[in-house]
Amino acid sequence: MTPWFLLFGGLVVVGALGAMALRNPVHCGLSLVVTFVGLAGTYLDLGADFLGLAQILVYVGAVAILLVFVMLLTRTGRGESPEVRPGGWWWGGLVAALVAVGLVGALASVSGWKPRSEPMTFPTVRDLGVALMTDFVLPLQLVGVVLTAAMIGAAILALPERRGGRVGRTPKGEEPEQ
Amino acid sequence: MLTLDADGKQGGGGGVDRRFEVLPAGVESNGEGGSLLEISMGPQHPSTHGVFRMDVVLDGETVVRLKPVFGYLHRNHEKIAENASYLAAMPYTDRLDYFCSLTNNWAYALAVEKLAGLQVPERAEFLRVITAELTRLQNHVCLAGFLMQDMGASGTPLMYGFREREKILDLFESLTGARMMCNYMRFGGCRTDAPPGWLEEARGVVDRFPRFLDEFENLLSGNEIMMARTQGVGVLTRELAVSASVTGPVLRACGVDYDLRKVDGYGIYPRFHFRVPLGDHGDTYDRYMIRILEMRESLAILRQALDQIPEGPVIDPKAKLRGFRPKPGEAYGRIEAPKGELGFYLISDGTANPYRYRVRPPSLINLTVLEDLCLGHNVADTVTILGSIDIVLGEVDR
Amino acid sequence: MLGVGIIKGLAETGRNFIGSYFDRDRLVTVEYPEQRVPLRENFRQFPFLVHDGQDAAIGLRCVACQICEKECPPQCIYIEKSKDKKPDHLGKPQFFPAVFNIDISVCMSCQICVEVCPFDAIKMDQDFELSTADRFGGLLLGKTQLARPNTHFQRIHPREAAEIDTRRADERQKAEAKAKADAEAKAKAAAAAAAGTAAATTTAAVDAAKPVGARPAPTTVPGPASARALPGAGAGTVPAAPSEPGGQV
Amino acid sequence: MAANVDQIFVHLMQMMVDRVPDAVAPWVRAAVGVGAVLGLFGLLFGLTTVCERKGIARMQNRLGPNRVGPFGFLQFAADGIKSLTKEDVVPRSADRVVHYLAPLALLTPVVLTFLVLPFGRNMVLMHVDTGLLFFFAAGASTELAVFMAGWSSRNKYSLLGAMRAIAQMISYELPFILSTVGVVMIAGTLSTVGIVESQAARPGEWLARWNLFTPWGLAAFLLFLIAAFAEANRSPFDLPEGESEIVAGYFIEYSGFKFALFFMAEYLGMFASSGMAVTLFLGGWTAPVAALDWIPSWLWFFGKLLALIALFIWVRGTTPRLRMDQLMDFAWKFMLPLALLILPVVAVWHYLGGGWRGWLFCTPVLAAAYVLLGRALVGRRRIQRRVYRYAGEGVAS
């Protein structure tokens, strides 16, 4: 329990609470970012530099942005954001409890709440790379294939639909260069 | 593409809570699940070249509708002129297109001369050509600078343009007494003769000008960013240009060979050899390049005029300053101003002030095609298209 | 190839950057309050009233003919004619402006007043540092603020002033010659008539000295029609400096 | 002697740390280091704004600021005082908390990036194995701050500007990061210090092994620099604040000191990117030729940094601005393929062991890719210089 752990743990908890409790969806997204930052800090505190920084790079730099983009882009032109029905809380609570039980169980079975006797060795980036390129090369390749497929799909989705004309008039014979 | 706060009432963007209850006026669905965004560019917007407003409706960043709103600078020019003597309207013409006061003077003087049947002495005709072509130079130089400024070029081309314009304005100052509001031409000639040494000074400015043009072309004409921003943007078709009675470089950029200096041959223009550059695409790049090429032709005219200018009086001795009462009748005088055809239509009822005084402002009429040029383009392009049309709000609103 | 145009542009700005340290043509900025560009002779700013001699009250060329007031496009001139006359440089009795105001916040420096003035009385000044803290009173210039000596005019517009001065000198010479000739003729006539009735001659001379239409004191309403000369202000006498009527526009 | 001068700041720091108890020594070290960096780069920011204005003015045949202080160099102080004393206007409908946090959220990560820059031999504040990754992670989190600023202002222009900025930053982040991977492959480390050391001249060599001196290094350097222009929102990629279109972009509703913070973050970001470009490609604090090793290492670093800043200013004074779609096209269709191509090229270079064989292979491949991609980018739109005709005549130029 270093002060750093307390700080980052606090950030994670506060951020997560904010993400649940705040009303404005963009505020929720932003407080989720606080959680991400806290997590990254925890990783760094544990000596997992690469993981922590990748967490910031990917989650804060990309995922969070994606999140707020989605929030802005998917709102339709009518009505408020769908209201959370009171009954939904129960299901949510149940799922949360199950996840908590699962996590605790997993942790308990792995560490057994005992302090480690041998000193910890921190894997370096090089170790990570070597592991990825030797032992885990097949999963890495598979992930690559999946991501490529996803990217191609995204590109196809993003292509402008060719149906009729666009909104508004365009000069005759000139497709607007977009 | 983007769904935004629909409420335009609060601040610039609208409040949070009342979002999307109803779509207020101006915001509507784009048919793809998103809504359109209406933004008001101007009248306090850095790119509208004065107090001019464009109500732009955007789908994402694409212009769907554009409504030019002008009149913020209306000064009642025509009615003031109808209630003042013929001479008193002359300084007001300076304020129409305040970049080109000398061509405005000329167009008005031409109309009155037609009305009253005045002859212009030889030397005055030469002085008119010289000042008009210098005006064209400085107008086009500034236009190119402003256009680049609209594209975000940090003012460098603009400053180069202004550097050259200063020299021409100095010439105007020593000839007419003012840099912009020249009020130089009179019915039947010009107000004063060129002071000693003026023609030589003008010669020097004309001789040094091509160096600037070359530098300017080095800096911009081949610049990839500039070409990418302007080529294929804001294409004006020949048919639309003619039917909207667009004139000037904007028209010639569509490939229509119409230059009043050739068509009307007013003044003594038929005596000079010069060419009329024409564009083939009618896009912003053509409009820019036509002006650059026109400057080179103007320089050719200036060289010839400065070589051939004769001695003599500069004003028709019959012309009266005070108590000028042309016979009843009407006249339309038009010239090729830097921005297009500038015409003055006058009806005289024999009194000291015109019965009807009407300006045909090239800026206003060229501006009417703005929406057609901008539709389907990016919002950033509306700025460059507006810049390439070359308007001066003093002339649009009058 | 992509990028060539931009590199050319960079070379151009680079050349201008370096050139601005060496080339006069490339560093055109003038640091205004310290450095000043000599003004062009034709440069015009706002009108002023020319007066001959040192005393503006006496030498003002303006005869309050009000042509400039009528012709001024933005109507920024306001003139009230004097009620009496004073002689001009030719010795002819003329009106003078009791009030001559120019609102230079309205004036558009078009120079039409100068062109239409038949008396070379109003000319364009070159003073452009006219900022004032009071935009109403400070920019409404009265006769005394507008008056500048002819030497000022000669300094700012030497060519034009020289031309006008010669013309005026010629006119004066002619007028003096004419006056002399008239006087001689008169003297001759008087000598010839001396043989005749002396008393009749005296009354005629007094009549001639009197201005036409000597009438009772004028009304207080200013205006061209009511501005009339006072009786008794004969030719050759210099009137007292006219007091400025209080009413400002 | 030379070594002493070289290490003068290191010694100073050591002296300071030696005088305090061991328990607080790391804190003192950190505080002094951060303070020094903040002060130094804060001053550099001020001077750069003045120099930029003066430099661009000179390019435009003007004089630039010359009234405050000697040659106008205290202009930044006047500007700073002005921005501090100005009224801080917050739009009524703005989201106050987010509006307030945005400039801080932008400035903090930008300042963090300076922690891993090696300013000289033994002069790095945070010596970590993953320095490069740290730099990018900190840089990536600025995007969120931009979104916060644009969204919380409740202004259409600012939201448009924020969207533009984020789209631009994300697009250019890919070539920004990818162009550095080649350097990592050659250096074999993510540590900035290690990367600089890998570029130093080996004993007996007269020329340093700067990555710039290799064909792939040059290409990657150019890509990195262009992406840095875009990341720093500098002309010709200054669309997010395109003043002629969306007036000032995401910080349109900021005034006073908060505006100054945005401004500062932008410039500090530019310094950080330049510093990283120096570290990755220009050999960091190493001298280009071994004969110049006697010049202190920090002078080399700051000299290179200032040269790059001058380049930033120069480009700003020259180019117009791109349009949004062209900006995207350029990122995705030109820079990204080129950045990806550099990776196999670096691998081959590594395999061939550099030398003339490496040059023989890499140069034509990269040049051909540059020309082809450039042609594809420009050719599709038929962007070219045109020939004009004159009325009644044939074609003339």
PDB file of C-alpha atoms in Angstrom, chain C residues 1-3 6 8-11 13-14 16-17 20-21 26-29 31 33-34, chain D residues 55 58-59 61-63 66-67 314-315 317-319 330 334 370-371 374 377-378 385:
ATOM      1  CA  MET C   1       6.946  16.123 -58.000  1.00  0.00           C
ATOM      2  CA  LEU C   2       5.147  16.724 -54.766  1.00  0.00           C
ATOM      3  CA  GLY C   3       6.782  19.355 -52.632  1.00  0.00           C
ATOM      4  CA  ILE C   6       6.472  24.429 -51.472  1.00  0.00           C
ATOM      5  CA  LYS C   8      10.197  27.129 -54.157  1.00  0.00           C
ATOM      6  CA  GLY C   9       7.915  29.098 -51.894  1.00  0.00           C
ATOM      7  CA  LEU C  10      10.239  28.537 -48.943  1.00  0.00           C
ATOM      8  CA  ALA C  11      13.127  29.795 -51.029  1.00  0.00           C
ATOM      9  CA  THR C  13      10.246  33.728 -48.286  1.00  0.00           C
ATOM     10  CA  GLY C  14      13.791  32.932 -47.250  1.00  0.00           C
ATOM     11  CA  ASN C  16      12.728  38.017 -48.562  1.00  0.00           C
ATOM     12  CA  PHE C  17      13.785  37.319 -44.986  1.00  0.00           C
ATOM     13  CA  SER C  20      14.851  42.565 -45.566  1.00  0.00           C
ATOM     14  CA  TYR C  21      18.170  43.150 -43.829  1.00  0.00           C
ATOM     15  CA  ARG C  26      12.355  44.677 -49.207  1.00  0.00           C
ATOM     16  CA  LEU C  27      12.046  46.605 -46.002  1.00  0.00           C
ATOM     17  CA  VAL C  28       9.455  49.191 -46.732  1.00  0.00           C
ATOM     18  CA  THR C  29       8.149  49.737 -43.228  1.00  0.00           C
ATOM     19  CA  GLU C  31       8.568  53.599 -38.122  1.00  0.00           C
ATOM     20  CA  PRO C  33       6.293  58.634 -35.165  1.00  0.00           C
ATOM     21  CA  GLU C  34      10.078  58.708 -35.393  1.00  0.00           C
TER      22      GLU C  34
ATOM     23  CA  GLY D  55      10.792  36.376 -38.339  1.00  0.00           C
ATOM     24  CA  ARG D  58      10.889  39.941 -41.935  1.00  0.00           C
ATOM     25  CA  MET D  59       9.681  37.403 -44.470  1.00  0.00           C
ATOM     26  CA  ASN D  61       9.143  42.804 -45.447  1.00  0.00           C
ATOM     27  CA  ARG D  62       7.962  44.222 -42.165  1.00  0.00           C
ATOM     28  CA  LEU D  63       9.749  44.924 -38.922  1.00  0.00           C
ATOM     29  CA  ASN D  66      10.004  46.434 -31.839  1.00  0.00           C
ATOM     30  CA  ARG D  67       8.560  48.626 -29.132  1.00  0.00           C
ATOM     31  CA  TRP D 314       9.633  29.509 -41.822  1.00  0.00           C
ATOM     32  CA  VAL D 315       7.019  27.093 -43.078  1.00  0.00           C
ATOM     33  CA  GLY D 317       5.358  32.160 -43.066  1.00  0.00           C
ATOM     34  CA  THR D 318       5.152  30.478 -46.434  1.00  0.00           C
ATOM     35  CA  THR D 319       2.325  28.060 -46.923  1.00  0.00           C
ATOM     36  CA  PHE D 330      -2.481  13.285 -47.170  1.00  0.00           C
ATOM     37  CA  PHE D 334       0.473   9.347 -48.540  1.00  0.00           C
ATOM     38  CA  TYR D 370       7.587   8.923 -52.767  1.00  0.00           C
ATOM     39  CA  VAL D 371       7.130   9.781 -56.412  1.00  0.00           C
ATOM     40  CA  GLY D 374       2.800  11.734 -54.599  1.00  0.00           C
ATOM     41  CA  LEU D 377      -2.270  11.822 -54.466  1.00  0.00           C
ATOM     42  CA  VAL D 378      -2.014  14.734 -56.847  1.00  0.00           C
ATOM     43  CA  ARG D 385       0.005  24.056 -63.258  1.00  0.00           C
TER      44      ARG D 385
END
